[in-house]
Coordinates of C-alpha atoms in Angstrom, one line a residue:
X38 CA 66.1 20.4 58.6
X39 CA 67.0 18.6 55.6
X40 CA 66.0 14.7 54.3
X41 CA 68.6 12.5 53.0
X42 CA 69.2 10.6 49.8
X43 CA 68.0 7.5 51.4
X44 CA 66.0 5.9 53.7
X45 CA 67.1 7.5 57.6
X46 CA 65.4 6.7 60.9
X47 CA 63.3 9.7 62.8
X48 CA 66.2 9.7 64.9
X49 CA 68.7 10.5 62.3
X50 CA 66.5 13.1 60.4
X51 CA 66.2 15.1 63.5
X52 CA 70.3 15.3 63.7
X53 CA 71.1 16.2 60.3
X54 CA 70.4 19.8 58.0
X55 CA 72.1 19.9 55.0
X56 CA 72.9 22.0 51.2
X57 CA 74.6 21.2 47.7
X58 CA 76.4 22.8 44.8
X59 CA 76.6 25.6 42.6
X60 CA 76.5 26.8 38.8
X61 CA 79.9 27.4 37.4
X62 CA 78.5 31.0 35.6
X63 CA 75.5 32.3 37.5
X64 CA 77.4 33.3 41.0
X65 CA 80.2 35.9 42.0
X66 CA 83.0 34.8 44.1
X67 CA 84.1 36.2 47.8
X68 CA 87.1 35.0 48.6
X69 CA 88.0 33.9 51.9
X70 CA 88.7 36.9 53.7
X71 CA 85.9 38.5 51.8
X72 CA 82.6 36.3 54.2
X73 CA 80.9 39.8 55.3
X74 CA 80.7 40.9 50.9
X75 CA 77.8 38.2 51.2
X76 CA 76.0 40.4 53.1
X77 CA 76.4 43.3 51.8
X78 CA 76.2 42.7 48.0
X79 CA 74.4 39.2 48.2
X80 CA 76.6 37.5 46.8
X81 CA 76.4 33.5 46.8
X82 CA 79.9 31.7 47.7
X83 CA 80.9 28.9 45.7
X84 CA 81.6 25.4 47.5
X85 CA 85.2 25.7 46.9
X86 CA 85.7 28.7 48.6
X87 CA 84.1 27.3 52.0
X88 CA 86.2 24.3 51.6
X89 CA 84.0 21.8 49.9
X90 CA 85.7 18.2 49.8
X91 CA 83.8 16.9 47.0
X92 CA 80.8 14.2 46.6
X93 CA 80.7 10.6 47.3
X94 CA 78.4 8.1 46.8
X95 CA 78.7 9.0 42.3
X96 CA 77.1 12.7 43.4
X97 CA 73.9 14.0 43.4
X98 CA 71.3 13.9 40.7
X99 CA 71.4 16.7 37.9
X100 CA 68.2 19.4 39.0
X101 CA 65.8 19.6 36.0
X102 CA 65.5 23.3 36.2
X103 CA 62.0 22.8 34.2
X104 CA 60.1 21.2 36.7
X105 CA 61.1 23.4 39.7
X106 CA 58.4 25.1 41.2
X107 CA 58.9 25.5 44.8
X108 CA 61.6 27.3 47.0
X109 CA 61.2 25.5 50.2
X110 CA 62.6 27.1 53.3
X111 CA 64.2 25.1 56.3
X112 CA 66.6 25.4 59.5
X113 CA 69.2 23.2 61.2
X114 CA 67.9 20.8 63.4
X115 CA 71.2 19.0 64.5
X116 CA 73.4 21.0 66.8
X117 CA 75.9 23.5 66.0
X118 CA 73.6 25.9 64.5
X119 CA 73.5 29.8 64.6
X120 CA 77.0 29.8 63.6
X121 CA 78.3 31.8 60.7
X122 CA 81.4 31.4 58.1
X123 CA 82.6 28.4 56.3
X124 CA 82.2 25.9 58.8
X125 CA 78.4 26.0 58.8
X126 CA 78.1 24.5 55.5
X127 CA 81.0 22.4 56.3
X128 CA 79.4 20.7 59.2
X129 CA 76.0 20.1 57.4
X130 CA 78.2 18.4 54.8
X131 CA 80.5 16.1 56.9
X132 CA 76.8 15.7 59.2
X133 CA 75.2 14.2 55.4
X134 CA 78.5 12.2 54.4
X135 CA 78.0 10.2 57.9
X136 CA 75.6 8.2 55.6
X137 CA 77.4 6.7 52.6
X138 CA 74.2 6.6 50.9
X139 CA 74.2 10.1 50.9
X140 CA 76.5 12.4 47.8
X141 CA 77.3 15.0 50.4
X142 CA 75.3 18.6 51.6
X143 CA 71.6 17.7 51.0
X144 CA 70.6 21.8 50.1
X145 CA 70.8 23.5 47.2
X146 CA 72.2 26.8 49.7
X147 CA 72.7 27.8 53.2
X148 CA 72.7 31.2 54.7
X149 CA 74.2 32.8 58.2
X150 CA 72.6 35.0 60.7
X151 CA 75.0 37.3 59.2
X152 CA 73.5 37.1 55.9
X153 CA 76.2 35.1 54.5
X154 CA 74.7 32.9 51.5
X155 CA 76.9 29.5 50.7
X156 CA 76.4 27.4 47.7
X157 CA 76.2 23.8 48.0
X158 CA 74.2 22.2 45.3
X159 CA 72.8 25.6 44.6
X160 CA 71.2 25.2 40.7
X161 CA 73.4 22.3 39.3
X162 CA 72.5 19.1 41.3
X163 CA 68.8 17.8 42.8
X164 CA 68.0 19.2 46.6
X165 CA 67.8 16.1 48.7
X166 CA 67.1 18.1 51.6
X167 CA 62.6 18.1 51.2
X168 CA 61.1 14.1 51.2
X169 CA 58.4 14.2 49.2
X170 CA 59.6 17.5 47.4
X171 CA 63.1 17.3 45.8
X172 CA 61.8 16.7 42.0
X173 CA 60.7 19.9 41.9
X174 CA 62.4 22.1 45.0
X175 CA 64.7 23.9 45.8
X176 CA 65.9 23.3 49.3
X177 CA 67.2 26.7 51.2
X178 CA 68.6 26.3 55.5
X179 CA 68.7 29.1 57.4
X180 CA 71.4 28.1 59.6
X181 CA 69.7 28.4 63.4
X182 CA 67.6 26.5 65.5
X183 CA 63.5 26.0 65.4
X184 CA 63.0 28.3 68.3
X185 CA 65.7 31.0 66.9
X186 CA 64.7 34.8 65.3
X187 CA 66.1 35.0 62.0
X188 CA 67.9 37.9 61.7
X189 CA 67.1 40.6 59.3
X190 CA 70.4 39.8 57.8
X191 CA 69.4 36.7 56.7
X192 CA 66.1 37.3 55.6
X193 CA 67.9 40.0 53.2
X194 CA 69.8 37.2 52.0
X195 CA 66.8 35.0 51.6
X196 CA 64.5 37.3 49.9
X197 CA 67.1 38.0 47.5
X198 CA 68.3 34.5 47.0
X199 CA 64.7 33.8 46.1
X200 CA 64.7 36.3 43.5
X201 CA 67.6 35.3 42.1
X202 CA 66.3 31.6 41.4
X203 CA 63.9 33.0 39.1
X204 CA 67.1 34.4 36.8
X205 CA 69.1 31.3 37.2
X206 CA 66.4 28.9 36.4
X207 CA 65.0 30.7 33.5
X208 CA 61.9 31.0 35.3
X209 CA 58.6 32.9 34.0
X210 CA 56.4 31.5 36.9
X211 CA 57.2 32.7 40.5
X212 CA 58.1 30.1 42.7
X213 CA 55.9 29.0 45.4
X214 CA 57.2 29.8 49.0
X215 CA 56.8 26.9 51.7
X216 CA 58.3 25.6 54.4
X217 CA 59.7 21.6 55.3
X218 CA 56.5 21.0 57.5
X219 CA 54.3 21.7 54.4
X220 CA 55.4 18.7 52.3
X221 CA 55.8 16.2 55.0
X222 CA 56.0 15.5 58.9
X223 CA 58.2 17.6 61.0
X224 CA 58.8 20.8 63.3
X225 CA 60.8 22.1 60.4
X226 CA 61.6 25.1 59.8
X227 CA 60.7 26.3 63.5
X228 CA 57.8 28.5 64.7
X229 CA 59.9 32.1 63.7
X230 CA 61.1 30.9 60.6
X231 CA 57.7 29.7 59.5
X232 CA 56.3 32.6 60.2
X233 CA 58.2 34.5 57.5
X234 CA 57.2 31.7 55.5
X235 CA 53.5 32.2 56.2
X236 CA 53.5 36.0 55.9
X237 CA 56.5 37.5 54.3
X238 CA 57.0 34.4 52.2
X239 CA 53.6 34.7 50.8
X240 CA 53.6 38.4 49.9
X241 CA 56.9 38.0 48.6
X242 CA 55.9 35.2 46.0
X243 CA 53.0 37.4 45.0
X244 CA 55.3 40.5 44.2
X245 CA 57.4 38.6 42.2
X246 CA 54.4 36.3 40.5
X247 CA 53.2 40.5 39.4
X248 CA 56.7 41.1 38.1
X249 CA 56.9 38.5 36.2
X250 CA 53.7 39.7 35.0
X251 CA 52.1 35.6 35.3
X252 CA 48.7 37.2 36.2
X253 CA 46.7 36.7 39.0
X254 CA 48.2 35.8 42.3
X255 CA 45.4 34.0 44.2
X256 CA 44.5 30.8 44.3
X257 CA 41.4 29.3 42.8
X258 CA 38.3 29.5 45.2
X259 CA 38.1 26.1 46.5
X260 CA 34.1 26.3 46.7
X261 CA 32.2 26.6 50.0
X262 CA 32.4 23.4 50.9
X263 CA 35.6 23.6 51.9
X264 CA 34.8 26.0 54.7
X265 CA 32.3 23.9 57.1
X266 CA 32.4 24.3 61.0
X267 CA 34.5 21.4 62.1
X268 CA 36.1 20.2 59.2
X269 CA 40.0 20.1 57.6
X270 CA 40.8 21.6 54.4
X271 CA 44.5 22.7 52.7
X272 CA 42.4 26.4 52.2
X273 CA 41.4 26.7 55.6
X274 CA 45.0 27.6 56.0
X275 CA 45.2 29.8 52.8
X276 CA 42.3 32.0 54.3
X277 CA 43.8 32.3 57.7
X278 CA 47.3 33.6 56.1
X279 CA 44.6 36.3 54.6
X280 CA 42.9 37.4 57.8
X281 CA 46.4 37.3 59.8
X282 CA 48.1 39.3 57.1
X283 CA 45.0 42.1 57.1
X284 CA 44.8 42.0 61.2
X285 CA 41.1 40.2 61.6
X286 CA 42.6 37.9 64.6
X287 CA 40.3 39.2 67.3
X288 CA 38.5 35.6 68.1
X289 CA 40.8 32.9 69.0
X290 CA 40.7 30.0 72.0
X291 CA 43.2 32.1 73.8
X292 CA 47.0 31.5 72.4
X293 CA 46.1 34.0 69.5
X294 CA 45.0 33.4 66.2
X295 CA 47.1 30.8 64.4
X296 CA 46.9 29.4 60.6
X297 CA 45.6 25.9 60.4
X298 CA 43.0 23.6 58.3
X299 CA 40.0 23.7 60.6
X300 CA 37.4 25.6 60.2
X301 CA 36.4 26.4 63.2
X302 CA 34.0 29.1 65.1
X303 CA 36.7 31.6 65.5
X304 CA 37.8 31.5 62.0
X305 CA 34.0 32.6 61.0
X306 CA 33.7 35.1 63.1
X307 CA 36.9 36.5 61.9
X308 CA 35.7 36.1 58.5
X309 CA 32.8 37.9 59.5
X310 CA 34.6 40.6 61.1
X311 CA 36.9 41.2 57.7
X312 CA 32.8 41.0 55.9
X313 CA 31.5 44.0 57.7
X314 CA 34.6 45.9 56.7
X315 CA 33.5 45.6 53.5
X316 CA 30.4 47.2 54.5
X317 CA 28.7 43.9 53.6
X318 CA 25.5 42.9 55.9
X319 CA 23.0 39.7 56.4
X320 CA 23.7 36.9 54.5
X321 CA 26.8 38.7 52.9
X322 CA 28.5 38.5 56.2
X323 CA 27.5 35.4 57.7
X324 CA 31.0 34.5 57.9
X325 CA 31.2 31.9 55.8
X326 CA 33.2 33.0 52.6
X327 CA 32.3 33.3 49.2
X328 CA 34.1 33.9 46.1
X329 CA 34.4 37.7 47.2
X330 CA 35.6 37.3 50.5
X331 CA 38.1 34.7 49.3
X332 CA 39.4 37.1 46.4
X333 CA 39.4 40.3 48.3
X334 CA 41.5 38.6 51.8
X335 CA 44.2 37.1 49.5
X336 CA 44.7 40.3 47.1

């Protein structure tokens, strides 16, 4: 789901999704009778060939391809979603244009369930599509609904399109891999979708952080007071994505184990679990994580 230029009521932001434009040399073109080469060869469709009808409002914001540093993942929370062809990005941009605020398609792409990948203000113009995030974003729908699977196609076209950024931003620096509800308030992008983010997302951005040869992958141990029975920290939810990714979800309140900032008593004993694997005993698996634990769940 995307967040406009300007100022829009909770209403509103739950209607609209949105995308934006594309660089003139970096992308091939499929022509119009050509949507299903998208899929196949990942190619990235340029907004004149879905039938853009230009900006209003003077157009968006150059990007500053310098300061980019996240690839932020969303879906379509207005209705019309899970179609695929040209009139997906065209309904997210006549949806934005409602607002005359607004310069048009608020991502930087959108891609189909069938894997197709449309430019809207791909790498020229600032994503307006992440409050909170669009200085230094890029702002990627996958064109379904919250509650929808995405398909394999379009996860192809999404890994992909995530390595491509690094090429056409002149990046050295993997991008970091999140999702809308990470950088502000909303169900965005969708239990499924986030998901990916969360797992596949994570290992994705730590593949491409070893190409690129930027050294090590995990973050900085945040210290043990972050991880207290009872209490709310951002690395809570790093160290869950580590146990859920290496399968130490045994203890949970019932609905499964799910990533989140508390600390609670299942996370420890999940910890604790992942600590005797190690063939670690007493105090070493108390469940409470060190500097060890930490590096060894998020390698």
């Amino acid at each position: 789901m995307s967040t406009t230029d300007s100022n829009l009521s909770r209403r509103r932001l739950l209607q609209i999704a949105g995308v934006g434009a594309v660089g003139a040399t970096t992308f091939a073109v499929a022509g119009p009778a050509q949507w299903s080469s998208a899929k196949a060869a990942h190619r990235i469709i340029p907004r004149k060939e879905w039938g853009f009808t230009g900006w209003q409002a003077g157009g968006p914001p150059a990007i500053n391809k310098g300061a980019i540093t996240h690839f932020v993942v969303h879906y379509h929370g207005a209705s019309g979603a899970n179609i695929n062809g040209p009139q997906a990005p065209r309904n997210i941009d006549a949806i934005h244009k409602e607002d005359p605020n607004n310069a048009g398609i608020l991502y930087n792409f959108v891609i189909t369930q069938a894997g197709e990948i449309f430019a809207a203000r791909a790498y020229e113009f600032k994503s307006g599509a992440t409050r909170n995030a669009n200085d230094f974003s890029i702002g990627v729908q996958i064109h379904i609904h919250g509650a929808t699977k995405p398909s394999a196609a379009a996860l192809a076209s999404l890994e992909w399109l995530y390595r491509n950024s690094h090429t056409a931003l002149g990046k050295k620096k993997a991008l970091k891999i999140t999702g809308h509800e990470d950088h502000t308030s909303t169900d965005c992008p969708g239990g499924p979708l986030h998901s990916w983010v969360d797992h596949r997302g994570q290992d994705l951005y730590r593949e491409v952080a070893a190409e690129l040869g930027g050294g090590s992958t995990i973050p900085a141990y945040p210290g043990a007071a972050a991880f207290k029975i009872g209490k709310k920290h951002a690395a809570v939810k790093t160290l869950d994505n580590g146990l859920i990714r290496k399968g130490y979800v045994k203890h949970h309140d019932g609905d499964g184990y799910q990533a989140g900032t508390l600390f609670t008593k299942y996370t420890r004993l999940n910890v604790q679990d992942f600590q005797k694997a190690q063939g670690w005993t007493g105090a070493d698996a108390d469940g409470y994580p060190g500097a060890e634990t930490w590096k060894r769940l998020l390698s």
